[in-house]
């Protein structure tokens, strides 16, 4: 049965699915604006822990106020399902742009990366690390502005809420320390991921490719990637 309401929000359609839940486009009749609603759908014996982490991470993200970061409006619980209400932004993600091999001038590519870096610099100064920077979490508005999504999965640098052994993040864009399963990740890990995005944005191929997540992690840790100039002549 299709969702009609989540909290006070009127659901207008599904936007996507992630590891921790579903994302809907919604309308807030109280403030008369659209929002993106992320609903936690994970179930099982770890529900209490995941619920606590979900809200903790929402509070971390809500501390951030930056034009290049999706804003958190609200959070709550609907029929025992935690949710976060976020800023809704039109546009398409960088993943789609790369997949379609849309021509983007070199200077524009650097401006996109620059906006990402400025947003992360701000977040890191607030003690918030994203941990899953990837093209699918980078939205480009019709006006050309970058918006980083999914800071709802970020954790405070000092937080220790993740279960032992849990490896968070997208393998292709992981830093070496993430690939090793390290728990003491800092902002440098996000910057490594930005470097991988820049490589892919320029070459339309990722620096680390393999048949399984484990093999990708091994490449990141132990194998050198080919230089950008190997795929983009003249870029030394």
PDB file of N, CA and C in Angstrom, residues 66-69 109-125 133-134 138 145-148 187-195 197-198:
ATOM      1  N   UNK A  66      24.909  25.267   5.592  1.00  0.00           N
ATOM      2  CA  UNK A  66      25.832  25.609   4.520  1.00  0.00           C
ATOM      3  C   UNK A  66      25.090  25.507   3.192  1.00  0.00           C
ATOM      4  N   UNK A  67      25.298  26.437   2.272  1.00  0.00           N
ATOM      5  CA  UNK A  67      24.555  26.418   1.005  1.00  0.00           C
ATOM      6  C   UNK A  67      24.806  25.189   0.147  1.00  0.00           C
ATOM      7  N   UNK A  68      25.890  24.462   0.412  1.00  0.00           N
ATOM      8  CA  UNK A  68      26.199  23.271  -0.377  1.00  0.00           C
ATOM      9  C   UNK A  68      25.878  21.966   0.341  1.00  0.00           C
ATOM     10  N   UNK A  69      25.144  22.055   1.445  1.00  0.00           N
ATOM     11  CA  UNK A  69      24.747  20.861   2.203  1.00  0.00           C
ATOM     12  C   UNK A  69      23.235  20.866   2.385  1.00  0.00           C
ATOM     13  N   UNK A 109      33.903  21.345 -14.136  1.00  0.00           N
ATOM     14  CA  UNK A 109      34.187  20.178 -13.303  1.00  0.00           C
ATOM     15  C   UNK A 109      34.965  20.585 -12.054  1.00  0.00           C
ATOM     16  N   UNK A 110      35.948  21.443 -12.239  1.00  0.00           N
ATOM     17  CA  UNK A 110      36.735  21.897 -11.090  1.00  0.00           C
ATOM     18  C   UNK A 110      35.885  22.717 -10.125  1.00  0.00           C
ATOM     19  N   UNK A 111      34.939  23.490 -10.654  1.00  0.00           N
ATOM     20  CA  UNK A 111      34.057  24.278  -9.789  1.00  0.00           C
ATOM     21  C   UNK A 111      33.162  23.366  -8.953  1.00  0.00           C
ATOM     22  N   UNK A 112      32.675  22.277  -9.545  1.00  0.00           N
ATOM     23  CA  UNK A 112      31.866  21.308  -8.795  1.00  0.00           C
ATOM     24  C   UNK A 112      32.683  20.721  -7.649  1.00  0.00           C
ATOM     25  N   UNK A 113      33.899  20.290  -7.953  1.00  0.00           N
ATOM     26  CA  UNK A 113      34.763  19.715  -6.923  1.00  0.00           C
ATOM     27  C   UNK A 113      35.086  20.755  -5.854  1.00  0.00           C
ATOM     28  N   UNK A 114      35.300  22.000  -6.272  1.00  0.00           N
ATOM     29  CA  UNK A 114      35.598  23.075  -5.323  1.00  0.00           C
ATOM     30  C   UNK A 114      34.442  23.284  -4.354  1.00  0.00           C
ATOM     31  N   UNK A 115      33.210  23.266  -4.861  1.00  0.00           N
ATOM     32  CA  UNK A 115      32.047  23.422  -3.985  1.00  0.00           C
ATOM     33  C   UNK A 115      31.947  22.269  -2.985  1.00  0.00           C
ATOM     34  N   UNK A 116      32.229  21.063  -3.460  1.00  0.00           N
ATOM     35  CA  UNK A 116      32.211  19.899  -2.563  1.00  0.00           C
ATOM     36  C   UNK A 116      33.238  20.089  -1.447  1.00  0.00           C
ATOM     37  N   UNK A 117      34.441  20.505  -1.830  1.00  0.00           N
ATOM     38  CA  UNK A 117      35.515  20.677  -0.843  1.00  0.00           C
ATOM     39  C   UNK A 117      35.186  21.768   0.174  1.00  0.00           C
ATOM     40  N   UNK A 118      34.602  22.864  -0.297  1.00  0.00           N
ATOM     41  CA  UNK A 118      34.246  23.941   0.630  1.00  0.00           C
ATOM     42  C   UNK A 118      33.198  23.470   1.643  1.00  0.00           C
ATOM     43  N   UNK A 119      32.227  22.703   1.168  1.00  0.00           N
ATOM     44  CA  UNK A 119      31.191  22.189   2.071  1.00  0.00           C
ATOM     45  C   UNK A 119      31.784  21.230   3.097  1.00  0.00           C
ATOM     46  N   UNK A 120      32.681  20.361   2.648  1.00  0.00           N
ATOM     47  CA  UNK A 120      33.300  19.408   3.570  1.00  0.00           C
ATOM     48  C   UNK A 120      34.208  20.117   4.568  1.00  0.00           C
ATOM     49  N   UNK A 121      34.916  21.138   4.108  1.00  0.00           N
ATOM     50  CA  UNK A 121      35.762  21.908   5.027  1.00  0.00           C
ATOM     51  C   UNK A 121      34.909  22.486   6.157  1.00  0.00           C
ATOM     52  N   UNK A 122      33.760  23.034   5.792  1.00  0.00           N
ATOM     53  CA  UNK A 122      32.840  23.582   6.796  1.00  0.00           C
ATOM     54  C   UNK A 122      32.362  22.480   7.749  1.00  0.00           C
ATOM     55  N   UNK A 123      31.915  21.353   7.199  1.00  0.00           N
ATOM     56  CA  UNK A 123      31.395  20.269   8.040  1.00  0.00           C
ATOM     57  C   UNK A 123      32.465  19.730   8.978  1.00  0.00           C
ATOM     58  N   UNK A 124      33.666  19.567   8.463  1.00  0.00           N
ATOM     59  CA  UNK A 124      34.756  19.042   9.290  1.00  0.00           C
ATOM     60  C   UNK A 124      35.085  19.990  10.443  1.00  0.00           C
ATOM     61  N   UNK A 125      34.986  21.297  10.194  1.00  0.00           N
ATOM     62  CA  UNK A 125      35.223  22.264  11.270  1.00  0.00           C
ATOM     63  C   UNK A 125      34.162  22.145  12.362  1.00  0.00           C
ATOM     64  N   UNK A 133      31.042   9.857   0.846  1.00  0.00           N
ATOM     65  CA  UNK A 133      31.050  10.780  -0.284  1.00  0.00           C
ATOM     66  C   UNK A 133      31.165   9.971  -1.577  1.00  0.00           C
ATOM     67  N   UNK A 134      30.205  10.148  -2.463  1.00  0.00           N
ATOM     68  CA  UNK A 134      30.161   9.435  -3.743  1.00  0.00           C
ATOM     69  C   UNK A 134      29.301  10.248  -4.711  1.00  0.00           C
ATOM     70  N   UNK A 138      25.934  13.551  -4.479  1.00  0.00           N
ATOM     71  CA  UNK A 138      26.221  14.919  -4.911  1.00  0.00           C
ATOM     72  C   UNK A 138      25.143  15.342  -5.908  1.00  0.00           C
ATOM     73  N   UNK A 145      24.351  24.805  -8.602  1.00  0.00           N
ATOM     74  CA  UNK A 145      24.850  24.701  -7.231  1.00  0.00           C
ATOM     75  C   UNK A 145      24.967  23.244  -6.807  1.00  0.00           C
ATOM     76  N   UNK A 146      26.025  22.936  -6.085  1.00  0.00           N
ATOM     77  CA  UNK A 146      26.230  21.601  -5.525  1.00  0.00           C
ATOM     78  C   UNK A 146      25.502  21.487  -4.194  1.00  0.00           C
ATOM     79  N   UNK A 147      24.850  20.344  -3.986  1.00  0.00           N
ATOM     80  CA  UNK A 147      24.226  20.036  -2.701  1.00  0.00           C
ATOM     81  C   UNK A 147      24.663  18.631  -2.296  1.00  0.00           C
ATOM     82  N   UNK A 148      25.318  18.510  -1.151  1.00  0.00           N
ATOM     83  CA  UNK A 148      25.733  17.198  -0.658  1.00  0.00           C
ATOM     84  C   UNK A 148      24.593  16.581   0.140  1.00  0.00           C
ATOM     85  N   UNK A 187      38.351  13.599   8.732  1.00  0.00           N
ATOM     86  CA  UNK A 187      37.992  14.299   7.513  1.00  0.00           C
ATOM     87  C   UNK A 187      38.837  13.945   6.309  1.00  0.00           C
ATOM     88  N   UNK A 188      40.044  13.462   6.523  1.00  0.00           N
ATOM     89  CA  UNK A 188      40.901  13.100   5.400  1.00  0.00           C
ATOM     90  C   UNK A 188      40.302  11.971   4.573  1.00  0.00           C
ATOM     91  N   UNK A 189      39.515  11.137   5.225  1.00  0.00           N
ATOM     92  CA  UNK A 189      38.843  10.049   4.513  1.00  0.00           C
ATOM     93  C   UNK A 189      37.867  10.604   3.478  1.00  0.00           C
ATOM     94  N   UNK A 190      37.103  11.639   3.856  1.00  0.00           N
ATOM     95  CA  UNK A 190      36.194  12.295   2.911  1.00  0.00           C
ATOM     96  C   UNK A 190      36.963  12.882   1.732  1.00  0.00           C
ATOM     97  N   UNK A 191      38.125  13.468   2.009  1.00  0.00           N
ATOM     98  CA  UNK A 191      38.905  14.105   0.948  1.00  0.00           C
ATOM     99  C   UNK A 191      39.451  13.075  -0.036  1.00  0.00           C
ATOM    100  N   UNK A 192      39.812  11.901   0.453  1.00  0.00           N
ATOM    101  CA  UNK A 192      40.236  10.828  -0.446  1.00  0.00           C
ATOM    102  C   UNK A 192      39.094  10.484  -1.398  1.00  0.00           C
ATOM    103  N   UNK A 193      37.885  10.389  -0.849  1.00  0.00           N
ATOM    104  CA  UNK A 193      36.716  10.074  -1.675  1.00  0.00           C
ATOM    105  C   UNK A 193      36.481  11.143  -2.733  1.00  0.00           C
ATOM    106  N   UNK A 194      36.713  12.405  -2.371  1.00  0.00           N
ATOM    107  CA  UNK A 194      36.579  13.495  -3.346  1.00  0.00           C
ATOM    108  C   UNK A 194      37.597  13.313  -4.474  1.00  0.00           C
ATOM    109  N   UNK A 195      38.806  12.884  -4.125  1.00  0.00           N
ATOM    110  CA  UNK A 195      39.821  12.629  -5.140  1.00  0.00           C
ATOM    111  C   UNK A 195      39.391  11.545  -6.114  1.00  0.00           C
ATOM    112  N   UNK A 197      36.283  10.822  -6.853  1.00  0.00           N
ATOM    113  CA  UNK A 197      35.228  11.429  -7.673  1.00  0.00           C
ATOM    114  C   UNK A 197      35.835  12.283  -8.781  1.00  0.00           C
ATOM    115  N   UNK A 198      36.847  13.081  -8.448  1.00  0.00           N
ATOM    116  CA  UNK A 198      37.500  13.922  -9.454  1.00  0.00           C
ATOM    117  C   UNK A 198      38.097  13.064 -10.560  1.00  0.00           C
TER     118      UNK A 198
END
